[in-house]
Tab-separated table of C-alpha atoms and ligand atoms in Angstrom:
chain	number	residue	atom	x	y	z
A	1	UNK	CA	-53.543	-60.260	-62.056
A	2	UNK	CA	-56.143	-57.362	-61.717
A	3	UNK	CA	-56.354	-55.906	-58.596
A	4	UNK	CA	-59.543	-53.902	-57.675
A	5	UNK	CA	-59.631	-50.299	-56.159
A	6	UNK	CA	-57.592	-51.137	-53.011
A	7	UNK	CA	-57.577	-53.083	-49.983
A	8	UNK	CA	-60.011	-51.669	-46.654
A	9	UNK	CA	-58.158	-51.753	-43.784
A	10	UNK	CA	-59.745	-52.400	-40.976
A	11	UNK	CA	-57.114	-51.827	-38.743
A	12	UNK	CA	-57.334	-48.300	-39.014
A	13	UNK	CA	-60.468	-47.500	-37.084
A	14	UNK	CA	-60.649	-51.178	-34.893
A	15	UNK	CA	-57.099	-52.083	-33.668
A	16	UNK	CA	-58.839	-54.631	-30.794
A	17	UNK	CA	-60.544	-56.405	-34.224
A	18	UNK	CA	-59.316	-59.974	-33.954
A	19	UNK	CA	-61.630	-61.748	-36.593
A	20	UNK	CA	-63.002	-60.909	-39.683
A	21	UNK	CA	-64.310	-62.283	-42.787
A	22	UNK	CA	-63.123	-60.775	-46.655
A	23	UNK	CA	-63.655	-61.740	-49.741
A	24	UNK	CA	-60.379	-62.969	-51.688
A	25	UNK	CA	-59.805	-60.782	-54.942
A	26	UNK	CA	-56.397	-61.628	-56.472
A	27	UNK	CA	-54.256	-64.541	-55.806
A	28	UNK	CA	-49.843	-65.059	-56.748
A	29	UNK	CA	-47.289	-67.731	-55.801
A	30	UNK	CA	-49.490	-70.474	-56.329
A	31	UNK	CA	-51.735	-69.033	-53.611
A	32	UNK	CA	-48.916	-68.182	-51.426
A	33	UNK	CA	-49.803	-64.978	-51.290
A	34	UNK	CA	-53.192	-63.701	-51.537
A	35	UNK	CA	-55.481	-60.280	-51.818
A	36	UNK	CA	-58.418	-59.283	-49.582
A	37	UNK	CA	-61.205	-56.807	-50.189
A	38	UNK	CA	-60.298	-56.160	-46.482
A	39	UNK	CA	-58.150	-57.001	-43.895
A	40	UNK	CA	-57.138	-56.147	-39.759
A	41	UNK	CA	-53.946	-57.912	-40.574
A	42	UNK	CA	-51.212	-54.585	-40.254
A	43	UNK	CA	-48.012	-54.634	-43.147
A	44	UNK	CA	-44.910	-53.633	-41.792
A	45	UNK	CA	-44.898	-50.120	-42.287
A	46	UNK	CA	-44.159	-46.794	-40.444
A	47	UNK	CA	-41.747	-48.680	-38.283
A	48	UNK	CA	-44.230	-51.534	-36.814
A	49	UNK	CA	-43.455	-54.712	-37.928
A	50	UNK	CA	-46.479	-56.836	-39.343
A	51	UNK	CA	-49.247	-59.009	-37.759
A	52	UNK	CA	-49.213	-62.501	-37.670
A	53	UNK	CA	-51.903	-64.916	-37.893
A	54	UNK	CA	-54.114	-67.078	-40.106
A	55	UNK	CA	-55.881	-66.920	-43.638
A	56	UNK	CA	-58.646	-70.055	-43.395
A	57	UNK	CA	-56.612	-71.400	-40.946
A	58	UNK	CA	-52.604	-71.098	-42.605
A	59	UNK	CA	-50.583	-69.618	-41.082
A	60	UNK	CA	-49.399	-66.524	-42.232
A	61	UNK	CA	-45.335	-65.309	-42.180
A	62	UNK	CA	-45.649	-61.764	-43.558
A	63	UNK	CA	-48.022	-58.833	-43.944
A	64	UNK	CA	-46.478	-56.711	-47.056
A	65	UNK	CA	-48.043	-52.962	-47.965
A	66	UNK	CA	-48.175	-52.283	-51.363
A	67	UNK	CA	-49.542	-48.992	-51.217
A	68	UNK	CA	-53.169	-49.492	-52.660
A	69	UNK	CA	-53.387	-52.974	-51.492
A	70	UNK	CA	-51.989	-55.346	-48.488
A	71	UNK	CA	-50.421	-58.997	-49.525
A	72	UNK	CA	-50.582	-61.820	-47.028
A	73	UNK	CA	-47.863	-64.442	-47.441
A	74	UNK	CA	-48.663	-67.701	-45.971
A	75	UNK	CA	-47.138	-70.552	-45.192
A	76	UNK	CA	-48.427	-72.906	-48.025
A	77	UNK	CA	-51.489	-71.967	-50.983
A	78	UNK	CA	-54.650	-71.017	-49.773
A	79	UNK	CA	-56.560	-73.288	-51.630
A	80	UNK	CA	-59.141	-71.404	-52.229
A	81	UNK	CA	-59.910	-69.669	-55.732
A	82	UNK	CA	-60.801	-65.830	-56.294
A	83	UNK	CA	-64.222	-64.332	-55.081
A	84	UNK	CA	-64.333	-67.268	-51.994
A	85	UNK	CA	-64.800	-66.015	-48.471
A	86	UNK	CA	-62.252	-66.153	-46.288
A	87	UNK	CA	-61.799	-65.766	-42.350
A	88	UNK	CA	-58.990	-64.332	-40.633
A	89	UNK	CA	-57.301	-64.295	-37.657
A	90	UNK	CA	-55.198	-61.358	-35.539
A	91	UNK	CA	-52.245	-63.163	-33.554
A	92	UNK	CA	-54.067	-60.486	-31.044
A	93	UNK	CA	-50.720	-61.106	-28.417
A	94	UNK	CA	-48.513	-59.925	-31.071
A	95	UNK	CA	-51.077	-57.334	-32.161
A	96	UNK	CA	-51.301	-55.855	-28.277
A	97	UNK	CA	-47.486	-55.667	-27.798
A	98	UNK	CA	-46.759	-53.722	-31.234
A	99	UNK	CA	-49.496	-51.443	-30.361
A	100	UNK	CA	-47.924	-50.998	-26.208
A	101	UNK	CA	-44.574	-50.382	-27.872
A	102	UNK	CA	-46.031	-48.009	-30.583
A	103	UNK	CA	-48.130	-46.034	-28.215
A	104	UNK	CA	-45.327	-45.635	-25.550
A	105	UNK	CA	-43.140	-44.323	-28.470
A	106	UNK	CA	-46.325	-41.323	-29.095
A	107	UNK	CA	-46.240	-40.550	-25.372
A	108	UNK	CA	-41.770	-40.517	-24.976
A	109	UNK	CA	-41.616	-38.758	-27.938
A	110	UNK	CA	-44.295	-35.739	-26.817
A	111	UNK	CA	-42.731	-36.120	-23.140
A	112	UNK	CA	-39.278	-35.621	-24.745
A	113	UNK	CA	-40.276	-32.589	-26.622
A	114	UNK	CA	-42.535	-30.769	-24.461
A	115	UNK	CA	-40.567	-31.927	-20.876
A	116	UNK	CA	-36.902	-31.860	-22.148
A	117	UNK	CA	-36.861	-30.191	-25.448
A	118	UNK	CA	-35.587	-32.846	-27.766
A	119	UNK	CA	-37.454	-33.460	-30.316
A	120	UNK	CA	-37.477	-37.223	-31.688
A	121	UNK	CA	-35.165	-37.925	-34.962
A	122	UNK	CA	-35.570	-41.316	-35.510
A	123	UNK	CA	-37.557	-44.489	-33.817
A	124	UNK	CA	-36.562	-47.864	-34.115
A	125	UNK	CA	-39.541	-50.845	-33.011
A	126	UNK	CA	-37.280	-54.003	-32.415
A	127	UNK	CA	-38.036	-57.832	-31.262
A	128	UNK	CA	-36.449	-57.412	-27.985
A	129	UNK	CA	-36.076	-53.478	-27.390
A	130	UNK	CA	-37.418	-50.443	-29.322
A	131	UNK	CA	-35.285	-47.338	-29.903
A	132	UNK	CA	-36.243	-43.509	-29.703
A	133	UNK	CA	-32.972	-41.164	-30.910
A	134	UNK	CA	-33.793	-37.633	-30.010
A	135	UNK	CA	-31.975	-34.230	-30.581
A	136	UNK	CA	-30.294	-34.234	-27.667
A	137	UNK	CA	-26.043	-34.080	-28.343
A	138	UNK	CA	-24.848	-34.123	-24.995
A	139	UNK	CA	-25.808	-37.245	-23.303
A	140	UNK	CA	-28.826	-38.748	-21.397
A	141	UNK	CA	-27.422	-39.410	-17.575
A	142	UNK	CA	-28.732	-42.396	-15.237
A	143	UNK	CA	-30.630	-40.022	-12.728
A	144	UNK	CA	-32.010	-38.076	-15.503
A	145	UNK	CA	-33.207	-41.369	-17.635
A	146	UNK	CA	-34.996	-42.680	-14.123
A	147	UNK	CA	-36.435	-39.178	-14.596
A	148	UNK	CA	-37.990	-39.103	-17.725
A	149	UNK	CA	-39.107	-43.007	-16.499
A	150	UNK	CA	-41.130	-41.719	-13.677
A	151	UNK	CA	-43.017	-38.879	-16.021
A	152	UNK	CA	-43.321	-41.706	-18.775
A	153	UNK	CA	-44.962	-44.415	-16.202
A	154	UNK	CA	-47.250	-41.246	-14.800
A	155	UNK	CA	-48.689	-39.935	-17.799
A	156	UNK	CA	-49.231	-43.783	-18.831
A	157	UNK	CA	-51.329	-44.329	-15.565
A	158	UNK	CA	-53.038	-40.843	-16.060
A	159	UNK	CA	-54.648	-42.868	-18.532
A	160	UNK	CA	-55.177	-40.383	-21.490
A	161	UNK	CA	-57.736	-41.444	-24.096
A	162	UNK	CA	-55.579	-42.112	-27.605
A	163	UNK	CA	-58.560	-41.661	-30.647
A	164	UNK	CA	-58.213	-41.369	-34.032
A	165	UNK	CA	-59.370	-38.620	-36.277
A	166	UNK	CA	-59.218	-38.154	-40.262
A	167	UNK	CA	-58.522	-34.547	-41.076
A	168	UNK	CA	-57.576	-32.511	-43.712
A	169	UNK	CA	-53.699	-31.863	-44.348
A	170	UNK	CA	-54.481	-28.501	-45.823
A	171	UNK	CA	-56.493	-27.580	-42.481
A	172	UNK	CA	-55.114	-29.799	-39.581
A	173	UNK	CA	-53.939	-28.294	-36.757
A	174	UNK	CA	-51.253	-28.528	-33.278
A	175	UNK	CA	-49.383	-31.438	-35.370
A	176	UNK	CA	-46.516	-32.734	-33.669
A	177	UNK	CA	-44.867	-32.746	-36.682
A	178	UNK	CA	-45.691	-31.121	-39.944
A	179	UNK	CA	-46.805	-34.456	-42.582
A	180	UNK	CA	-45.641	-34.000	-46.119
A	181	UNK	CA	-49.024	-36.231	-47.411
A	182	UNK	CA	-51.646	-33.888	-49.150
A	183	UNK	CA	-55.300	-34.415	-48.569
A	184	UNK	CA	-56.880	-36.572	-45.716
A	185	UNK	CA	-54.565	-37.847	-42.975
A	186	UNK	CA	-55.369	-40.054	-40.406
A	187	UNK	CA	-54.413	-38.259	-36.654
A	188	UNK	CA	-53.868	-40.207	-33.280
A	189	UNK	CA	-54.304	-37.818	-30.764
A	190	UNK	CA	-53.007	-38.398	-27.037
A	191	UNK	CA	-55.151	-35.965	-25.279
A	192	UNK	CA	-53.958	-33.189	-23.415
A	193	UNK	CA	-50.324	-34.415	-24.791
A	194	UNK	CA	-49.988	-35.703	-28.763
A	195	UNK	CA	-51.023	-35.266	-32.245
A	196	UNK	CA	-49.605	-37.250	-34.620
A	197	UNK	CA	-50.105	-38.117	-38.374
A	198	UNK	CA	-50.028	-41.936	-37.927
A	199	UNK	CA	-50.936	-44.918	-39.759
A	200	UNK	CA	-50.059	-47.565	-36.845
A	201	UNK	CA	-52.077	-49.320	-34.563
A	202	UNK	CA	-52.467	-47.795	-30.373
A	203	UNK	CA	-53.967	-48.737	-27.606
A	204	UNK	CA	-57.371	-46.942	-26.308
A	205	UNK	CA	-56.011	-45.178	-23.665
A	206	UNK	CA	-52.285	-44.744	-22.261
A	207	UNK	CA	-53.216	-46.787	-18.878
A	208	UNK	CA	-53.157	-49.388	-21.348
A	209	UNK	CA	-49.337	-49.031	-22.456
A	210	UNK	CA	-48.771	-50.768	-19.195
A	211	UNK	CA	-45.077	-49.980	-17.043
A	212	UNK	CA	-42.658	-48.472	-19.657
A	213	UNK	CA	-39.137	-49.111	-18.858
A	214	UNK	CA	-35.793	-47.521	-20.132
A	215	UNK	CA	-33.196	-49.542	-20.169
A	216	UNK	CA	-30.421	-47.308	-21.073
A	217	UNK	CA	-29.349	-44.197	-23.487
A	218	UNK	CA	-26.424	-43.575	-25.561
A	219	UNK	CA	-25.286	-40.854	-27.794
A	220	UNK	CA	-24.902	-41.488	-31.451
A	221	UNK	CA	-23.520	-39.478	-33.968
A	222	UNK	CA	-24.920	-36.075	-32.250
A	223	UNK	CA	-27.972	-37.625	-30.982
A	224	UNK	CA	-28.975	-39.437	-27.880
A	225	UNK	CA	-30.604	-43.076	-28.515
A	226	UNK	CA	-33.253	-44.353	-25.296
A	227	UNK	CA	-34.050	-48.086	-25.313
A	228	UNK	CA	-37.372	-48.737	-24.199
A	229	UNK	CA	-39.607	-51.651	-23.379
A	230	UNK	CA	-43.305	-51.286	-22.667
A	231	UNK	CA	-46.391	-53.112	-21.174
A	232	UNK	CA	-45.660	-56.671	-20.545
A	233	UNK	CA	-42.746	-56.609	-22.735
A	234	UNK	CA	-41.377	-54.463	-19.963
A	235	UNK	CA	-42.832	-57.250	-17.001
A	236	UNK	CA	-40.934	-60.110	-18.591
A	237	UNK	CA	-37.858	-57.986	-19.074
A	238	UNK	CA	-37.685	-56.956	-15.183
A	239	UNK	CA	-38.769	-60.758	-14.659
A	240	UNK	CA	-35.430	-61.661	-16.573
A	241	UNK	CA	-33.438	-58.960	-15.235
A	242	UNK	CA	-34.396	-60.235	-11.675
A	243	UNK	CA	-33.573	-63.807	-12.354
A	244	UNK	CA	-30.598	-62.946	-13.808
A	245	UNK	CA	-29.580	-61.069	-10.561
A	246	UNK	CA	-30.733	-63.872	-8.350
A	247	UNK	CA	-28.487	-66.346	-10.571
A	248	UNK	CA	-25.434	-63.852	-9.651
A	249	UNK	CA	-26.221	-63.927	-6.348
A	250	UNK	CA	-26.511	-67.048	-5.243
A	251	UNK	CA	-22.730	-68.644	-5.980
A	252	UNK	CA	-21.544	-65.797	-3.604
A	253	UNK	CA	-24.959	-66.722	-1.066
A	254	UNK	CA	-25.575	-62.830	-1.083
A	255	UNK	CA	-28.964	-60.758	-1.051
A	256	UNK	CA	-29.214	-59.123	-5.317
A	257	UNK	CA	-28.839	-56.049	-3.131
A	258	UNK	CA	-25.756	-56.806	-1.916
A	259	UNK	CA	-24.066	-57.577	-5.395
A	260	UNK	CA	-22.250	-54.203	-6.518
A	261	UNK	CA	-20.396	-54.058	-3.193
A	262	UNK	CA	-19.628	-57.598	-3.170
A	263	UNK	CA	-18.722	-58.188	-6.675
A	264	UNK	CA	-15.969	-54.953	-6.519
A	265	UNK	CA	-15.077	-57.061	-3.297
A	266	UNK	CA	-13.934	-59.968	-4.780
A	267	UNK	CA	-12.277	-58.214	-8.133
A	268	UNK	CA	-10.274	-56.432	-5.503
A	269	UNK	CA	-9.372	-59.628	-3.556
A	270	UNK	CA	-9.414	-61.620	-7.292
A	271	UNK	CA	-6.133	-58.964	-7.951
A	272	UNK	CA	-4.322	-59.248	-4.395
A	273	UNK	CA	-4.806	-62.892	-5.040
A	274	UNK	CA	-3.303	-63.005	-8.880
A	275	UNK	CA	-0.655	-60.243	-7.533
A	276	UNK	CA	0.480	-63.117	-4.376
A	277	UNK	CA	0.504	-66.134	-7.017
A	278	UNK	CA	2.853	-64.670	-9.429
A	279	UNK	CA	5.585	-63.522	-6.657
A	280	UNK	CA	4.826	-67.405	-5.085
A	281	UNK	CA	5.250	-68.365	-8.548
A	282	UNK	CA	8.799	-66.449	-9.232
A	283	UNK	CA	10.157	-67.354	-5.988
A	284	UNK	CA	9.340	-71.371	-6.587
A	285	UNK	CA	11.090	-70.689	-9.547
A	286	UNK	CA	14.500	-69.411	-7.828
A	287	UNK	CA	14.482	-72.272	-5.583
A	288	UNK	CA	13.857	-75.135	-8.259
A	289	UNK	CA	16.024	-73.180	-10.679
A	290	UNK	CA	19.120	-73.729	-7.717
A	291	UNK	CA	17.871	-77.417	-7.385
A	292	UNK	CA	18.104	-77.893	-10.244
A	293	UNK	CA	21.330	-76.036	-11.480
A	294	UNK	CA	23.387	-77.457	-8.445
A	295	UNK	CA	22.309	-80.982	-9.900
A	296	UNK	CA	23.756	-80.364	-13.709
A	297	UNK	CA	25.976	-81.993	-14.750
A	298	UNK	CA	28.885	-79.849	-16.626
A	299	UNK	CA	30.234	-80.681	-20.227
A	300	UNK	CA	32.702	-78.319	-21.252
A	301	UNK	CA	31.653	-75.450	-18.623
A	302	UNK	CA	27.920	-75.601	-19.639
A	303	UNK	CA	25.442	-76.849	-17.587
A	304	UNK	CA	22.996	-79.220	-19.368
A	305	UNK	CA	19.788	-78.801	-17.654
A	306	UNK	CA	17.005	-81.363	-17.595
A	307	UNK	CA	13.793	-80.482	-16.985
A	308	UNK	CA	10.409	-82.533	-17.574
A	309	UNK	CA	6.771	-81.104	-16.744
A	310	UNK	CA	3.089	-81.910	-16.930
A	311	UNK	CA	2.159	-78.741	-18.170
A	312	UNK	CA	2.711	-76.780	-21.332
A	313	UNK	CA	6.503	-76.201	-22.073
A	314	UNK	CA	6.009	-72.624	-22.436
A	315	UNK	CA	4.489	-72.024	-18.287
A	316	UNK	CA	8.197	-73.299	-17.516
A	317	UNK	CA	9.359	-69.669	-18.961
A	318	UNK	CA	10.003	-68.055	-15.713
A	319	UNK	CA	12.249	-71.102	-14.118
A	320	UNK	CA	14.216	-71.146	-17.721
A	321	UNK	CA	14.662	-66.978	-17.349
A	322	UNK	CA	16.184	-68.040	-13.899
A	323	UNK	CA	18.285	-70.425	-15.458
A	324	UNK	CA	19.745	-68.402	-18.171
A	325	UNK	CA	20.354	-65.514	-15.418
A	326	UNK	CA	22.592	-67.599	-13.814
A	327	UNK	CA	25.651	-68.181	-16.163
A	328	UNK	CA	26.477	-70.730	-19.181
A	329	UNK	CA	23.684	-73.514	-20.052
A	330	UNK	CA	21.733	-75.454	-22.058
A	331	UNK	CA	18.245	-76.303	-21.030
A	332	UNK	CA	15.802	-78.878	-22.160
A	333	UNK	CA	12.254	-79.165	-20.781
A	334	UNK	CA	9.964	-81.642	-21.768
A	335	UNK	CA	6.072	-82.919	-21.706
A	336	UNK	CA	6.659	-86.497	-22.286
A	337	UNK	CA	2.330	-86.874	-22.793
A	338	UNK	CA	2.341	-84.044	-25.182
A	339	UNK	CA	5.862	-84.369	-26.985
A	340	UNK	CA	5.830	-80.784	-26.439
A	341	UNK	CA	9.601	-79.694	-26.052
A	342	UNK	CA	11.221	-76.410	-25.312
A	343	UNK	CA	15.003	-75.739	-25.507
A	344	UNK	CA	16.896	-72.319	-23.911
A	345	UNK	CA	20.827	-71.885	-24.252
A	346	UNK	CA	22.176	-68.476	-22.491
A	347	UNK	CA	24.606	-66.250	-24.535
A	348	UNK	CA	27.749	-67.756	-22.816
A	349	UNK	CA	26.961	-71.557	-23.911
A	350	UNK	CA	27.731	-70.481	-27.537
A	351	UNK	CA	24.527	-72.430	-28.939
A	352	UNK	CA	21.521	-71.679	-30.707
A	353	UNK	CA	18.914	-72.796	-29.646
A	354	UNK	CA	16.746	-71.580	-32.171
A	355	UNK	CA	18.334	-73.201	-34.920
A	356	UNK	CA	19.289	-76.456	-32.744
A	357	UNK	CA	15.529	-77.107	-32.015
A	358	UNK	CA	14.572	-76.321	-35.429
A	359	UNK	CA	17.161	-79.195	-37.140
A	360	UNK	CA	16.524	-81.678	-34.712
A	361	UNK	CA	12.873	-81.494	-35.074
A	362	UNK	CA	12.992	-81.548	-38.775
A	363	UNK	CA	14.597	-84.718	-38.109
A	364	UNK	CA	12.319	-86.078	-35.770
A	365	UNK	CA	9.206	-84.940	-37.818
A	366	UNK	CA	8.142	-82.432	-35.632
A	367	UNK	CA	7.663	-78.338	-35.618
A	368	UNK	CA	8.922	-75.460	-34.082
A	369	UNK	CA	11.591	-72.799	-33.474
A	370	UNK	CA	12.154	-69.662	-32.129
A	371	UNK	CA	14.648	-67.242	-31.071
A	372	UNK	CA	18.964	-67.961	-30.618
A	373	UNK	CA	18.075	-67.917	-26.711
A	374	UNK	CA	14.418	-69.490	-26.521
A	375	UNK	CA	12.519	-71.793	-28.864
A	376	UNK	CA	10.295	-74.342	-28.637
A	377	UNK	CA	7.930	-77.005	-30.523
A	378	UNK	CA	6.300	-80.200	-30.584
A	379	UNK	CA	6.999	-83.964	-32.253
A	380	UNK	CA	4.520	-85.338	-34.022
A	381	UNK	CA	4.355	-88.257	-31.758
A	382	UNK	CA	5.127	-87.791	-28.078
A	383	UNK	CA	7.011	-91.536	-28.993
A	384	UNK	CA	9.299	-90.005	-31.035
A	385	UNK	CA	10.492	-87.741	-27.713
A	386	UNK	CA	12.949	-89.885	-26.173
A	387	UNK	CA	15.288	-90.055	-29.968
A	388	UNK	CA	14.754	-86.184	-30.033
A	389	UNK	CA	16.220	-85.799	-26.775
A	390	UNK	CA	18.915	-88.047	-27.092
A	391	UNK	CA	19.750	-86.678	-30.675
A	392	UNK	CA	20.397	-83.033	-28.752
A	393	UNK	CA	22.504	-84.655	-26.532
A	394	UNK	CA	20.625	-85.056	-23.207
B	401	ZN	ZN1	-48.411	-44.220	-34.200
């Protein structure tokens, strides 16, 4: 495959260019992916993820930049063989939000510097968020992130006119940053605010970024990191956000305004709540516990206790706890549905009940064990309860 010169991108100086018409030059993957004399289809590159749209009507799933030239993966083979015209087409919603994000990044980034003094480290373009980190080690607060909001949103609706320029690297001048490329750069200026050596794609003029929204900031490792939505990206995320709220809201048949003071509300009255259940819980306990002591009957001055239950073995803890408190016995509870089976013996009954369960299980086909005071298991078959039960003498 001979490629020639390299592909004209017309993204550079039209970014609103939706449709356009190349000539194929090279063709790979069994026309999978194919070459263009030119394209305003943007590769992943500089942090913006790729366009998506259509060669001759297929689909396309990736945008790759190989330096000199751009590769367009599609779907299936293009079918059509080298030197044929071709028309493409911008996924132009795609194309907008990329450029709302990109362009909100250019005017944080200068408001950051100039405003706050932190100058941008890294920036991050995601499918549901982007990221700016900036050299800021301490921390971004809530009232100072609403801050730097308000002077984002008002510089967007200043509307400053974003152009691009091709300059010399050798002579260009008031760079944001300092570019390490030699010989002609390309330059999107923000005016009054930005210059930037930039290959992505921006909107005309920062009115056009639309609402820009920051969701939050966090420090990492020394730097602070500011998620940020922009344009409608930012509309549908306050759209969710509401509904979200309005979902919270209703179960408790509260105004989203009233939520914080409600919802600490009920977590306090959640813990009185869970604080009264467990002292109801231990004093049921006592009281069954007598019941069911006094009841016992006594072989050789232990109590064998007989307890059955609906619920798991283990939830009977605190009425066995009572149990063993109260002098020498054996206790037994059982879920007859389950064939779950838990067995307790206190110091003074001289058995061990760890080692009792265990045998008699094994027996029985079942599992379990546990401690010389506590253990408990299961039989295979809650059928096989009524022989394990009678087998430890209950
Ligand atoms: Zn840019």
């Amino acid at each position: 495959m001979s490629l020639p010169e390299s592909t004209l991108r017309l993204y550079y100086d039209d970014a609103t260019l939706a449709r356009f018409s190349a000539t194929v030059t090279a063709v790979a993957n069994d026309g999978r992916v194919v070459y263009l004399d030119r394209t305003a289809l943007y590769p992943t590159s500089g942090g913006q993820p790729h366009d998506l749209g259509t060669l001759a009507d297929v689909p396309i799933v990736d945008v790759v930049d190989e330096e000199a030239h751009v590769a367009h993966h599609l779907t299936e083979p293009l079918g059509l063989p080298v030197g044929a015209m071709v028309v493409g087409q911008v996924d132009m919603t795609r194309r907008v939000d990329h450029m709302q994000q990109h362009t909100a990044q250019h005017l944080l980034s200068a408001l950051l510097t100039d405003e706050y003094g932190w100058p941008t480290v890294s920036v991050h373009f995601g499918d549901d968020y982007s990221t700016v980190d900036v050299a800021c080690a301490d921390g971004i607060d809530q009232d100072t992130l609403a801050h730097i909001e308000q002077r984002a949103n008002a510089l967007a609706l200043g509307n400053h006119a974003v152009t691009v320029s091709y300059e010399d690297a050798a002579t260009a001048t008031g760079l944001r940053k300092a570019s390490d490329r030699d010989g002609t750069l390309r330059i999107v200026t923000i005016e009054g605010l930005d210059r930037s050596a930039c290959g992505g794609t921006h909107v005309a003029g920062t009115g056009e970024i639309g609402a820009i929204l920051l969701r939050r900031a966090e420090r990492t490792r020394g730097n602070t990191r500011i998620e940020f939505l922009a344009g409608y990206r930012a509309v549908r995320r306050a759209r969710l956000d509401a509904d979200l709220l309005a979902r919270a809201a209703r179960p408790l048949s509260a105004a989203p305004a009233d939520l914080p003071v409600l919802v600490e509300q009920q977590q306090l009255r959640l813990t009185e709540l869970e604080r009264e259940r467990k002292r109801l819980t231990s004093e049921l306990a006592a009281y069954e516990a007598q019941s069911l002591w006094d009841r016992a009957p006594l072989v050789n001055d232990v109590r064998r206790i007989r307890h059955d239950t609906t619920g798991a073995v283990k939830d009977a803890d605190p009425l066995v706890q009572q149990l063993l408190a109260r002098g020498a016995c054996v206790v037994l509870v059982t879920n007859m549905q389950s064939g779950g089976v838990l067995l307790a013996a206190s110091p003074e009954s001289g058995l061990d009940a760890g080692q009792t369960l265990r045998s008699a299980l094994q027996s029985a086909g079942g599992r379990g064990g546990g401690s010389p005071r506590v253990a408990q298991g299961a039989v295979a078959s809650p059928s096989a309860l009524p022989a394990l039960i009678a087998a430890l003498g209950f």
